[in-house]
mmCIF file of C-alpha atoms (C1' of nucleotides) in Angstrom:
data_model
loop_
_atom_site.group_PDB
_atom_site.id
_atom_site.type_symbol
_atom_site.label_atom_id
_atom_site.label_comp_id
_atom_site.label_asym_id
_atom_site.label_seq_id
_atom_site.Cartn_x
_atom_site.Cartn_y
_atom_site.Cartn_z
ATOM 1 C CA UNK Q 21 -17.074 19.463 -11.436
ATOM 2 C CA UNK Q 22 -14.221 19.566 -13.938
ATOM 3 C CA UNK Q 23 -12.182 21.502 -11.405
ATOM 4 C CA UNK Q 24 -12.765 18.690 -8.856
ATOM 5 C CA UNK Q 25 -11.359 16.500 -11.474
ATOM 6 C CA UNK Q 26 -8.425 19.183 -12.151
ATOM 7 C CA UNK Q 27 -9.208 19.719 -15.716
ATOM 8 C CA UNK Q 28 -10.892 22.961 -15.557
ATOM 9 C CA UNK Q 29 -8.154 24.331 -12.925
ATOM 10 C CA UNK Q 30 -5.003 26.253 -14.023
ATOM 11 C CA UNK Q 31 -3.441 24.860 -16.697
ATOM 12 C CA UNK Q 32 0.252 23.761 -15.180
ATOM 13 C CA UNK Q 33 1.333 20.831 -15.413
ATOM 14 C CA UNK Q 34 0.032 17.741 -13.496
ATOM 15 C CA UNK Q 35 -0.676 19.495 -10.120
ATOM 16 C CA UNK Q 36 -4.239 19.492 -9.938
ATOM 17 C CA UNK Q 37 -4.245 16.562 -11.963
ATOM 18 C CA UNK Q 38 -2.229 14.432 -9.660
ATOM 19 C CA UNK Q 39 -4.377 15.400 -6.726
ATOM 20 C CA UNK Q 40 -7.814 14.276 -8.895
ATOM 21 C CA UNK Q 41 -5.775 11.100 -9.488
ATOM 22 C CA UNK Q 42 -4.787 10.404 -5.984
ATOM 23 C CA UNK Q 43 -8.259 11.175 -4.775
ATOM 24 C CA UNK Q 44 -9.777 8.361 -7.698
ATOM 25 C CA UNK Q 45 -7.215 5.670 -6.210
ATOM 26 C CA UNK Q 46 -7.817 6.624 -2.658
ATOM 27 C CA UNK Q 47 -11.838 6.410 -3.553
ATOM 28 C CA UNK Q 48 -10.965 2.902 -5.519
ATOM 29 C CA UNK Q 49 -8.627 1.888 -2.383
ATOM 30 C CA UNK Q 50 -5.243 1.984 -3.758
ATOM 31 C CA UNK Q 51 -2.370 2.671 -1.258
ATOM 32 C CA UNK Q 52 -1.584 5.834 -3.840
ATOM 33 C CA UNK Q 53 1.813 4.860 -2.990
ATOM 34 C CA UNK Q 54 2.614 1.167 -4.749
ATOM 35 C CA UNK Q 55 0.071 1.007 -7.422
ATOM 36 C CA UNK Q 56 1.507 4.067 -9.109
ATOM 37 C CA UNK Q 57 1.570 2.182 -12.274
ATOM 38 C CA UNK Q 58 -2.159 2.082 -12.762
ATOM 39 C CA UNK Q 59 -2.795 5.485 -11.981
ATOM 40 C CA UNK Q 60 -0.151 6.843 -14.671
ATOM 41 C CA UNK Q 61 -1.987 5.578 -17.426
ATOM 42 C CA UNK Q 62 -5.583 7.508 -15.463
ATOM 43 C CA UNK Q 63 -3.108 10.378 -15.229
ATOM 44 C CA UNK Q 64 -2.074 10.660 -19.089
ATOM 45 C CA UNK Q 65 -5.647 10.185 -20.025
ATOM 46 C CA UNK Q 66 -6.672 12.999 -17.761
ATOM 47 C CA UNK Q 67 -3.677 15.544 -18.393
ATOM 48 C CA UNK Q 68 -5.099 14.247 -22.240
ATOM 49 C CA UNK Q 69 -8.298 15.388 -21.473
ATOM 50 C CA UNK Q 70 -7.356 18.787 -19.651
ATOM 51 C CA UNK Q 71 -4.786 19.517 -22.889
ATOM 52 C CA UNK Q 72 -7.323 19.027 -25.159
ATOM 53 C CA UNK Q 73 -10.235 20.652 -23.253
ATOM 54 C CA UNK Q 74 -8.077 24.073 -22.469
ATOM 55 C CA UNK Q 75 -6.566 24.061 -26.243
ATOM 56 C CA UNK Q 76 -10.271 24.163 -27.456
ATOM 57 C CA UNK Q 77 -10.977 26.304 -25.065
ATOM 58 C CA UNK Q 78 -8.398 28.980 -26.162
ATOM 59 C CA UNK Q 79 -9.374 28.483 -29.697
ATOM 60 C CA UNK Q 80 -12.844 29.367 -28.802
ATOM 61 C CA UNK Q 81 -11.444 32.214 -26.839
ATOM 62 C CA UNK Q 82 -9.292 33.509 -29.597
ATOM 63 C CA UNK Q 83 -12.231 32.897 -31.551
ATOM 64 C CA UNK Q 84 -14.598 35.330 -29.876
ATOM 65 C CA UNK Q 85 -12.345 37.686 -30.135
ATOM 66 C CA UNK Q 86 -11.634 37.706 -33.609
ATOM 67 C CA UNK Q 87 -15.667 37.683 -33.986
ATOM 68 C CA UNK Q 88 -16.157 40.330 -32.092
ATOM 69 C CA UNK Q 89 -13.465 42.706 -33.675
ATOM 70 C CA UNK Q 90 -14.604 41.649 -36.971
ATOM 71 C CA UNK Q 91 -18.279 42.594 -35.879
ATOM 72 C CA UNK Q 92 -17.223 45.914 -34.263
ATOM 73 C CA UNK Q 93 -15.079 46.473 -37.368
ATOM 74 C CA UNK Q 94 -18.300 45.900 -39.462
ATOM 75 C CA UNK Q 95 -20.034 48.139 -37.004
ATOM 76 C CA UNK Q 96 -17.384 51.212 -37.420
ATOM 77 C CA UNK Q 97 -17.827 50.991 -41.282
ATOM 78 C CA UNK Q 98 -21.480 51.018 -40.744
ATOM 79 C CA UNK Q 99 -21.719 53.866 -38.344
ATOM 80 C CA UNK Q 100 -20.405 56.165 -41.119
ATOM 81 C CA UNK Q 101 -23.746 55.563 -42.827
ATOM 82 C CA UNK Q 102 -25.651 55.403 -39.908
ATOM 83 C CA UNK Q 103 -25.490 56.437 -36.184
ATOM 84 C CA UNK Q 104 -25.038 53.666 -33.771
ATOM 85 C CA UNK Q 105 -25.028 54.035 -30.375
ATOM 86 C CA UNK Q 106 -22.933 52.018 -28.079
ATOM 87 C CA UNK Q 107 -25.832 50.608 -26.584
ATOM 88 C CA UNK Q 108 -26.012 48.910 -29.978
ATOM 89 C CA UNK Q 109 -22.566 47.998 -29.785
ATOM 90 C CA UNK Q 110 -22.813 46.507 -26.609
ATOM 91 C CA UNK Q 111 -25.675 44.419 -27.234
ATOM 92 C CA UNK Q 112 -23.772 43.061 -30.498
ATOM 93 C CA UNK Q 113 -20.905 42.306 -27.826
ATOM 94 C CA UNK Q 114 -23.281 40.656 -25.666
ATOM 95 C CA UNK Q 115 -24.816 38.137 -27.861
ATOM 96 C CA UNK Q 116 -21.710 37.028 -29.085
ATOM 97 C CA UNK Q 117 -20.289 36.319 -26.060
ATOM 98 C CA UNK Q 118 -23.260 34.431 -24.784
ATOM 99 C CA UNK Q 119 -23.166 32.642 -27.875
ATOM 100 C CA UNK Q 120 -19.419 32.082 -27.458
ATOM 101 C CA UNK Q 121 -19.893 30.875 -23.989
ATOM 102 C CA UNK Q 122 -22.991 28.598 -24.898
ATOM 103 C CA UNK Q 123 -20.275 26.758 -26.825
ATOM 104 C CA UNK Q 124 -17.693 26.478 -24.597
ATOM 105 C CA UNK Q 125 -20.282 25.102 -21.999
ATOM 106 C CA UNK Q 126 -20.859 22.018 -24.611
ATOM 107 C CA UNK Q 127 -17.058 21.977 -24.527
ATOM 108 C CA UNK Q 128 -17.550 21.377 -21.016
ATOM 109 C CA UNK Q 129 -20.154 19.476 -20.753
ATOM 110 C CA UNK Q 130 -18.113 16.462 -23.507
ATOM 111 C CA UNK Q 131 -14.911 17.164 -21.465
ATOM 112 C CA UNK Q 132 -17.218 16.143 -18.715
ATOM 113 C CA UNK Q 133 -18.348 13.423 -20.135
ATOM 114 C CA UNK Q 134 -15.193 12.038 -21.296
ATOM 115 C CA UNK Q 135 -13.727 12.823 -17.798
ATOM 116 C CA UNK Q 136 -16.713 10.803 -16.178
ATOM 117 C CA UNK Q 137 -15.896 7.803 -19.021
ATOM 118 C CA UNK Q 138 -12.809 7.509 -17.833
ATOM 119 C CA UNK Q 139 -13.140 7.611 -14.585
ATOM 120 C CA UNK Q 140 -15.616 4.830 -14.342
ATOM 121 C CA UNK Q 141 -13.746 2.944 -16.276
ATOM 122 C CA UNK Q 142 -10.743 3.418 -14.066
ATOM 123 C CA UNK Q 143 -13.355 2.733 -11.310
ATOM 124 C CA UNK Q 144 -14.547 -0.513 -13.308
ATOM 125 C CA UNK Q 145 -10.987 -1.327 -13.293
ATOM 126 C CA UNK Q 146 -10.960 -2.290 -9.535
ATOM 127 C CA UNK Q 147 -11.774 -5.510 -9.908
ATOM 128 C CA UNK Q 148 -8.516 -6.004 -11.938
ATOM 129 C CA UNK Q 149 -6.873 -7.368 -9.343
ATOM 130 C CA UNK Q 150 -3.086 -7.319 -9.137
ATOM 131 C CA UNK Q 151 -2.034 -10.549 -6.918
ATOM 132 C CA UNK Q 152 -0.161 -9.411 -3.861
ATOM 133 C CA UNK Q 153 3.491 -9.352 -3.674
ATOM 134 C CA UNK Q 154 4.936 -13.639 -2.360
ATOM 135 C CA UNK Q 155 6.129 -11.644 0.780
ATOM 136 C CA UNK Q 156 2.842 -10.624 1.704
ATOM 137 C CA UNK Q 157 1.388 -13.722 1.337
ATOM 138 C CA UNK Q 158 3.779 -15.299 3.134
ATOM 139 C CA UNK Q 159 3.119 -12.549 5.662
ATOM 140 C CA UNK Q 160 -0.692 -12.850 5.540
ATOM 141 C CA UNK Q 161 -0.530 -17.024 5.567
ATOM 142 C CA UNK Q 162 1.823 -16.686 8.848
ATOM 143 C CA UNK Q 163 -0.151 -15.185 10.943
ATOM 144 C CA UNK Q 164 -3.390 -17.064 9.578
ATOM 145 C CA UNK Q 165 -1.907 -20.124 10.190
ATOM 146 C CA UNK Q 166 -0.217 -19.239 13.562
ATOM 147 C CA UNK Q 167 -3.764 -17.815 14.818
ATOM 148 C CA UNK Q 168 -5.202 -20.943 12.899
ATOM 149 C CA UNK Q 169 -7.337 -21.069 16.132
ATOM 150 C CA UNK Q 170 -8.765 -18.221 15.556
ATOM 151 C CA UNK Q 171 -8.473 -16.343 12.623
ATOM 152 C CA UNK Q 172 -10.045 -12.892 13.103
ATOM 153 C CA UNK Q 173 -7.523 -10.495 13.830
ATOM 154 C CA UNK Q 174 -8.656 -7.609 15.458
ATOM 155 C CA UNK Q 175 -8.572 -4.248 14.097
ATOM 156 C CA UNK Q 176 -5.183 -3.169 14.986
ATOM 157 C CA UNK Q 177 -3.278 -6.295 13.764
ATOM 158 C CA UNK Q 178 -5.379 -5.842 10.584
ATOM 159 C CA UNK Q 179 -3.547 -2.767 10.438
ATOM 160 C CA UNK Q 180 -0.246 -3.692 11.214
ATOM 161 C CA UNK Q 181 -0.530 -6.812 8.964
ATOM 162 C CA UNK Q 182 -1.995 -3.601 5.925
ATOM 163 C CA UNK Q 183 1.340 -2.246 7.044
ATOM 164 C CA UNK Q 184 3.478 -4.941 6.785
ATOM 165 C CA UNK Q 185 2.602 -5.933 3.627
ATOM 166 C CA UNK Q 186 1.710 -2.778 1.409
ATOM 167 C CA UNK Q 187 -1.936 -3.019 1.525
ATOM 168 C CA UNK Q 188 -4.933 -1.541 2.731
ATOM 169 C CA UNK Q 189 -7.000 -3.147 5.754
ATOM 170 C CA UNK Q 190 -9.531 -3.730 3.665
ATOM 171 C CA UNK Q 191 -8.024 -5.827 1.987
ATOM 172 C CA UNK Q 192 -6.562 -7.528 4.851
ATOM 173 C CA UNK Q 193 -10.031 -8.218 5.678
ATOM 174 C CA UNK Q 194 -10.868 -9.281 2.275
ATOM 175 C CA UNK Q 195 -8.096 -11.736 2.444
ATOM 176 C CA UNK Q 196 -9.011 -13.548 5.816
ATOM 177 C CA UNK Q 197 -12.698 -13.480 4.578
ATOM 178 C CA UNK Q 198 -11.160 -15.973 1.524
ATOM 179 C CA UNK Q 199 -8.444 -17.593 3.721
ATOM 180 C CA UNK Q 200 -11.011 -18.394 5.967
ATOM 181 C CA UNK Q 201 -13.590 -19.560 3.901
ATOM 182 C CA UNK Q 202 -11.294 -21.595 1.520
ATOM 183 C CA UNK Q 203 -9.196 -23.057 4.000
ATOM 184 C CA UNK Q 204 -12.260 -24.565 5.296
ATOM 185 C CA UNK Q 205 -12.902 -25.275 2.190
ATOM 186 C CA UNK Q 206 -10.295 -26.824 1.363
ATOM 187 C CA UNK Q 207 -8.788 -28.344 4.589
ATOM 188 C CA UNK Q 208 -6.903 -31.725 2.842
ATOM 189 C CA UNK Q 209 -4.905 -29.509 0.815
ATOM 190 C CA UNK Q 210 -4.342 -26.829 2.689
ATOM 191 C CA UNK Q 211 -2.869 -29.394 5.196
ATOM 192 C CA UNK Q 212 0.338 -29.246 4.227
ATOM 193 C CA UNK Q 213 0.746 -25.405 3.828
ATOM 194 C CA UNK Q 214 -0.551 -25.244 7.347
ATOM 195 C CA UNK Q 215 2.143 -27.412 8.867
ATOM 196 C CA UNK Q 216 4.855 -25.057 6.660
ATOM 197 C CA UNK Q 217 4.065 -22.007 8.377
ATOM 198 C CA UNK Q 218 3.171 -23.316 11.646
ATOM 199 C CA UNK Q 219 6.856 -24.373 11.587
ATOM 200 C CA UNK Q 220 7.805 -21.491 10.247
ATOM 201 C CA UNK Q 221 6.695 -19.770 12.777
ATOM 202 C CA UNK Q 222 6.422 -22.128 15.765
ATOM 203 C CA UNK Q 223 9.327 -20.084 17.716
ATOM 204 C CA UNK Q 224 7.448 -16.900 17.255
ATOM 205 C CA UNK Q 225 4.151 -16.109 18.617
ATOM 206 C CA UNK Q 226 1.775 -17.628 20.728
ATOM 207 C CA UNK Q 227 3.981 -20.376 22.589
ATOM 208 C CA UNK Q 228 3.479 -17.973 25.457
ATOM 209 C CA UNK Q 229 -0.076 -19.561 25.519
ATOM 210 C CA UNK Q 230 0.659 -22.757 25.309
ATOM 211 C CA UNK Q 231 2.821 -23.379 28.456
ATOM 212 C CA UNK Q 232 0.628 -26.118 29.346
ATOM 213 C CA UNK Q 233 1.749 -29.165 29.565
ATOM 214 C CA UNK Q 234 1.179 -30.414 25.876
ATOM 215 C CA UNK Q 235 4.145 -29.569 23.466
ATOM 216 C CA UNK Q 236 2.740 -27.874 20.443
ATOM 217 C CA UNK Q 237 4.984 -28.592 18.046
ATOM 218 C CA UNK Q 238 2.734 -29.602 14.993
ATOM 219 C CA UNK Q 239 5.265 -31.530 13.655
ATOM 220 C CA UNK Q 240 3.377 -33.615 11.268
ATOM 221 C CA UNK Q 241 6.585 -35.573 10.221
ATOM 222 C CA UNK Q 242 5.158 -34.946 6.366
ATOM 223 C CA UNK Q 243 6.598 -38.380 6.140
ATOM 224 C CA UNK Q 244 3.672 -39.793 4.186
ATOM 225 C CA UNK Q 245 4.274 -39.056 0.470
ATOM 226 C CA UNK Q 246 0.827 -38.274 -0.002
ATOM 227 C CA UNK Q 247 -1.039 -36.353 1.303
ATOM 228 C CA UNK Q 248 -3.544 -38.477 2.661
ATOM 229 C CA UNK Q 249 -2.667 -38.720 6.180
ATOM 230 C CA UNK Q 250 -2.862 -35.327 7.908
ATOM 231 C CA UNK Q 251 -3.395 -34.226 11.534
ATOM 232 C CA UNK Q 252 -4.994 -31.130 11.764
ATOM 233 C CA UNK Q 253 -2.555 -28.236 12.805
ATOM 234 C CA UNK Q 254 -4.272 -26.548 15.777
ATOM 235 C CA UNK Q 255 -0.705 -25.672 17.098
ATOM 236 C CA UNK Q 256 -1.795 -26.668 20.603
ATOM 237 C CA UNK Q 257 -3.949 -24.527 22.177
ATOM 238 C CA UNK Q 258 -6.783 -22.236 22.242
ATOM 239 C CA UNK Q 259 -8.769 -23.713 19.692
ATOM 240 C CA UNK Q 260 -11.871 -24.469 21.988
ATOM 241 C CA UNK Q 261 -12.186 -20.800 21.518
ATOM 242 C CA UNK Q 262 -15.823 -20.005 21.558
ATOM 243 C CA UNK Q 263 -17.544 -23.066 20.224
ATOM 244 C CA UNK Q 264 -19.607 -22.515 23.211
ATOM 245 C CA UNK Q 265 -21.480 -24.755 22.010
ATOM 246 C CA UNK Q 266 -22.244 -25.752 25.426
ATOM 247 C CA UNK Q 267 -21.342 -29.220 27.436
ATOM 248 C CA UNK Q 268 -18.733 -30.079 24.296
ATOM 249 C CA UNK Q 269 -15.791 -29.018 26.186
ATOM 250 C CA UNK Q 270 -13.515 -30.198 24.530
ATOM 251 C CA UNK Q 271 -11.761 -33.607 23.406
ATOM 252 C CA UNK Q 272 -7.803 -33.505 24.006
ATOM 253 C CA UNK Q 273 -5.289 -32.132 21.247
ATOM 254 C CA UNK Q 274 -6.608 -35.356 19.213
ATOM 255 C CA UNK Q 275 -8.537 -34.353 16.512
ATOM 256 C CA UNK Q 276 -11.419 -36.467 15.700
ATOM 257 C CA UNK Q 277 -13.293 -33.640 16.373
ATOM 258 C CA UNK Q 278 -16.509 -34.017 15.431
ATOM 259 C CA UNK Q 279 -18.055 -30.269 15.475
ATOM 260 C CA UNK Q 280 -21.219 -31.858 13.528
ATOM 261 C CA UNK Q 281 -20.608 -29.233 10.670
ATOM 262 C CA UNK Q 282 -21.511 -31.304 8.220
ATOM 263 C CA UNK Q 283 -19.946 -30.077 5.238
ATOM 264 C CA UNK Q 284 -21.882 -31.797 2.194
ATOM 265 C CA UNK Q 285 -19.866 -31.685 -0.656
ATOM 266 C CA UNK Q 286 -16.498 -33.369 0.409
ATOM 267 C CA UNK Q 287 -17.450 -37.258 0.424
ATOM 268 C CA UNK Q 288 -15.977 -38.919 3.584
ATOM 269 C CA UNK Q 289 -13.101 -40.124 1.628
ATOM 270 C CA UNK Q 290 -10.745 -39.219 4.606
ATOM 271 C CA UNK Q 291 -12.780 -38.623 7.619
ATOM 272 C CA UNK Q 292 -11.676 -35.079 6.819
ATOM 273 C CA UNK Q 293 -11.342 -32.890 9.951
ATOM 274 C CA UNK Q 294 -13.025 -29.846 10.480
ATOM 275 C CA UNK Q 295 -12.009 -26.370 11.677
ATOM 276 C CA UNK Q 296 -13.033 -25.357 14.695
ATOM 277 C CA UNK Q 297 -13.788 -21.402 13.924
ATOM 278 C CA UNK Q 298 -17.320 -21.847 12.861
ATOM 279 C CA UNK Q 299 -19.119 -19.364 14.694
ATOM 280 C CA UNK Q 300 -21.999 -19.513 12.722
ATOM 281 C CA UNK Q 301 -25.002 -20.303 14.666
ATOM 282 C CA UNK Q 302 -25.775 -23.893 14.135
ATOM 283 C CA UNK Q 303 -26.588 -25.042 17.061
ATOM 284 C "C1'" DC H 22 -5.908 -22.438 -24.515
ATOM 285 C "C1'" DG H 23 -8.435 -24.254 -20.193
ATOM 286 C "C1'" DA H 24 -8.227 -24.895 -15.266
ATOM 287 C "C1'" DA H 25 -6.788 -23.451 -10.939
ATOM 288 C "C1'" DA H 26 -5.659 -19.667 -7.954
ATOM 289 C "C1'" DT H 27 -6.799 -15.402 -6.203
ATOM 290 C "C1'" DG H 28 -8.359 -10.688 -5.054
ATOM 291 C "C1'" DA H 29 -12.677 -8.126 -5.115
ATOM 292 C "C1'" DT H 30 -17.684 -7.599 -5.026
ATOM 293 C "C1'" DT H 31 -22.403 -8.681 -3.802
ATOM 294 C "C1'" DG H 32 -26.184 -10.437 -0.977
ATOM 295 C "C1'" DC H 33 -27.514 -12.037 3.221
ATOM 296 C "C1'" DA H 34 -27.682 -12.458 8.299
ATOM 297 C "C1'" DG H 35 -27.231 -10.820 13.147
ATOM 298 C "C1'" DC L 2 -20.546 -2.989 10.907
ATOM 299 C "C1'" DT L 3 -18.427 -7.762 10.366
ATOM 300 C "C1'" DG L 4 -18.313 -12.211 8.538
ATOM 301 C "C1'" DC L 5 -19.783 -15.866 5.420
ATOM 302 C "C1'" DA L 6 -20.995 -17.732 1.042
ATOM 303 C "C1'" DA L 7 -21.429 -17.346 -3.705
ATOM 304 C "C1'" DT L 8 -19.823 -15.255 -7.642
ATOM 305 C "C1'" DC L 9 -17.155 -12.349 -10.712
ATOM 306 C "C1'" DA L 10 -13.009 -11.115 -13.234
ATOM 307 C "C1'" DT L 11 -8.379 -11.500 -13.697
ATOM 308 C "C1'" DT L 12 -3.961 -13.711 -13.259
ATOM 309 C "C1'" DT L 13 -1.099 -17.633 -13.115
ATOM 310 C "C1'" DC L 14 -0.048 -22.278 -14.189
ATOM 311 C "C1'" DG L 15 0.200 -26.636 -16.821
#
DNA sequence: CGAAATGATTGCAG
DNA sequence: CTGCAATCATTTCG
C-alpha cells in the first residue's frame, strides 16, 4: 500500500514518487502532461510524507538498536552473576524487535493515513476546474458550430479534437454534453457566436455536403444592433438529420421550424427557434 | 462582492 | 455505454 503510493519504496529522490503522482492524475484524468502544476504541490506533499515517514523510520531503527545493545549489555553484566543461555538472549532480542516493529507498523499505518488524506483530497480536488485554454475553445466551438447539425462527434474526432486542444476525450465529451445542452438552452444568445464561427469556418469543412443548390453561407448580415433578429445558423444542410420523426420531412432552409419541442421556460418573446438535434424520444 | 460562465459530477433513461 | 438534465464548485467578469 505505501509502496503503491511510493512512500515505502527506496528512498531516492522523487522516482517512485513521481510515478504514484502520475498514476493519481491519470486516475483523476489529467493529461499528466499540462496540468503539471497541480500535481507538484501532490508531489511535495507526498515526497513530505515519504521524508518524514523514512526519517522516523530510521530513528526507530537506530532506536532498536541502541535498545537492544543496551539490553544485551545489561545481559553480559548479568551473566557474570548468573548463567544465561543464548536462548535467553535471543528471546530478549525477539521481543524487542517485535515490539520495535509493532511501532513502526503504527508509523505506517498514520503515514497511511496521511497518504490516503491527501490523496482524496487531491482526488476531491477534481472538481476544481481549470477553464480550458481560449484556443481550445475556439477549437471546440468550431467544430460545434460547423457540425451545428449535428453535434455528436464520433469517437475518433473526439479524439482528435482531445488532441488538438490538450485535453482528454472525456472531457471533450463533457464539453459537447454542456455545449449541447446550453446552446439549446440558450439559442438567442448563442446566435451570434454561432454566426462567428460558422464564418469562421465556412471555407473549411462540410461545403463538400452542401453542393446543392442552396448557398450556405449563413451570413446573417449582424446588421441589426440587437440582437433580436436572428436566423438560425444551420449552415445549409444536413440538419433534417434524424428527426425521423416521420412524414415532417422537412420545410426548406427557412426556419420557422416548428419541431413541437416545447421548451417552457423561454416566453415566446421572439418566436425563438429551436435546434433540430433533439433526439430524445418525444414523439 | 454577487452574478454569470464554465468544467465536472450525478442521476436517470434506453 | 452515451446523452441529457440538473446540480455542484470554481473561475471570471462587472
Amino acid at each position: 500500500m505505501l509502496v503503491a503510493e511510493g512512500v515505502a519504496g527506496p528512498e531516492k529522490g522523487g522516482g517512485s514518487a513521481g510515478a504514484a503522482a502520475a498514476a493519481a492524475a491519470a486516475a483523476v484524468g489529467g493529461t499528466a502532461s499540462d496540468n503539471s502544476t497541480e500535481h507538484s504541490d501532490y508531489r511535495a506533499k507526498l515526497t513530505q510524507i515519504r521524508h518524514i515517514y523514512h526519517t522516523e523510520l530510521e530513528k526507530y531503527e537506530q532506536a532498536c538498536n541502541e535498545f537492544t545493545t543496551h539490553v544485551m549489555n545489561l545481559l553480559r553484566e548479568q551473566s557474570r552473576t548468573r548463567p544465561i543461555s543464548p536462548k535467553e538472549i535471543e528471546r530478549m532480542v525477539s521481543i524487542i524487535h517485535r515490539k520495535f516493529s509493532s511501532i513502526q507498523i503504527q508509523l505506517k499505518q498514520s503515514t497511511c493515513e496521511a497518504v490516503m488524506i491527501l490523496r482524496s483530497r487531491f482526488l476531491d480536488a477534481r472538481r476544481k476546474r481549470r477553464n480550458f485554454s481560449k484556443q481550445a475553445t475556439e477549437i471546440l466551438n468550431e467544430y460545434f458550430y460547423s457540425h451545428l447539425s449535428n453535434p455528436y462527434p464520433s469517437e475518433e474526432a473526439k479524439e482528435e479534437l482531445a488532441k488538438k486542444c490538450s485535453i482528454t476525450v472525456a472531457q471533450v465529451s463533457n464539453w459537447f454534453g454542456n455545449k449541447r445542452i446550453r446552446y439549446k438552452k440558450n439559442i438567442g444568445k448563442l446566435q451570434e457566436e454561432a454566426n462567428v464561427y460558422a464564418a469562421k469556418t465556412a471555407v473549411t469543412a462540410k461545403n463538400s455536403v452542401a453542393h446543392g443548390s442552396q448557398a450556405n453561407s449563413p451570413s446573417t448580415p449582424n446588421s441589426a444592433g440587437s440582437s433580436a433578429s436572428y436566423s438560425v445558423p444551420h449552415t445549409g444542410d444536413l440538419y433534417t438529420n434524424m428527426q425521423s420523426i416521420n412524414g415532417d420531412s422537412y420545410q426548406g432552409s427557412q426556419v420557422t421550424d416548428n419541431t413541437q419541442s416545447q421548451l417552457g421556460p423561454l416566453d415566446s418573446e421572439d418566436g425563438i427557434p429551436h435546434i433540430g438535434w433533439s433526439i430524445q424520444t418525444q414523439n
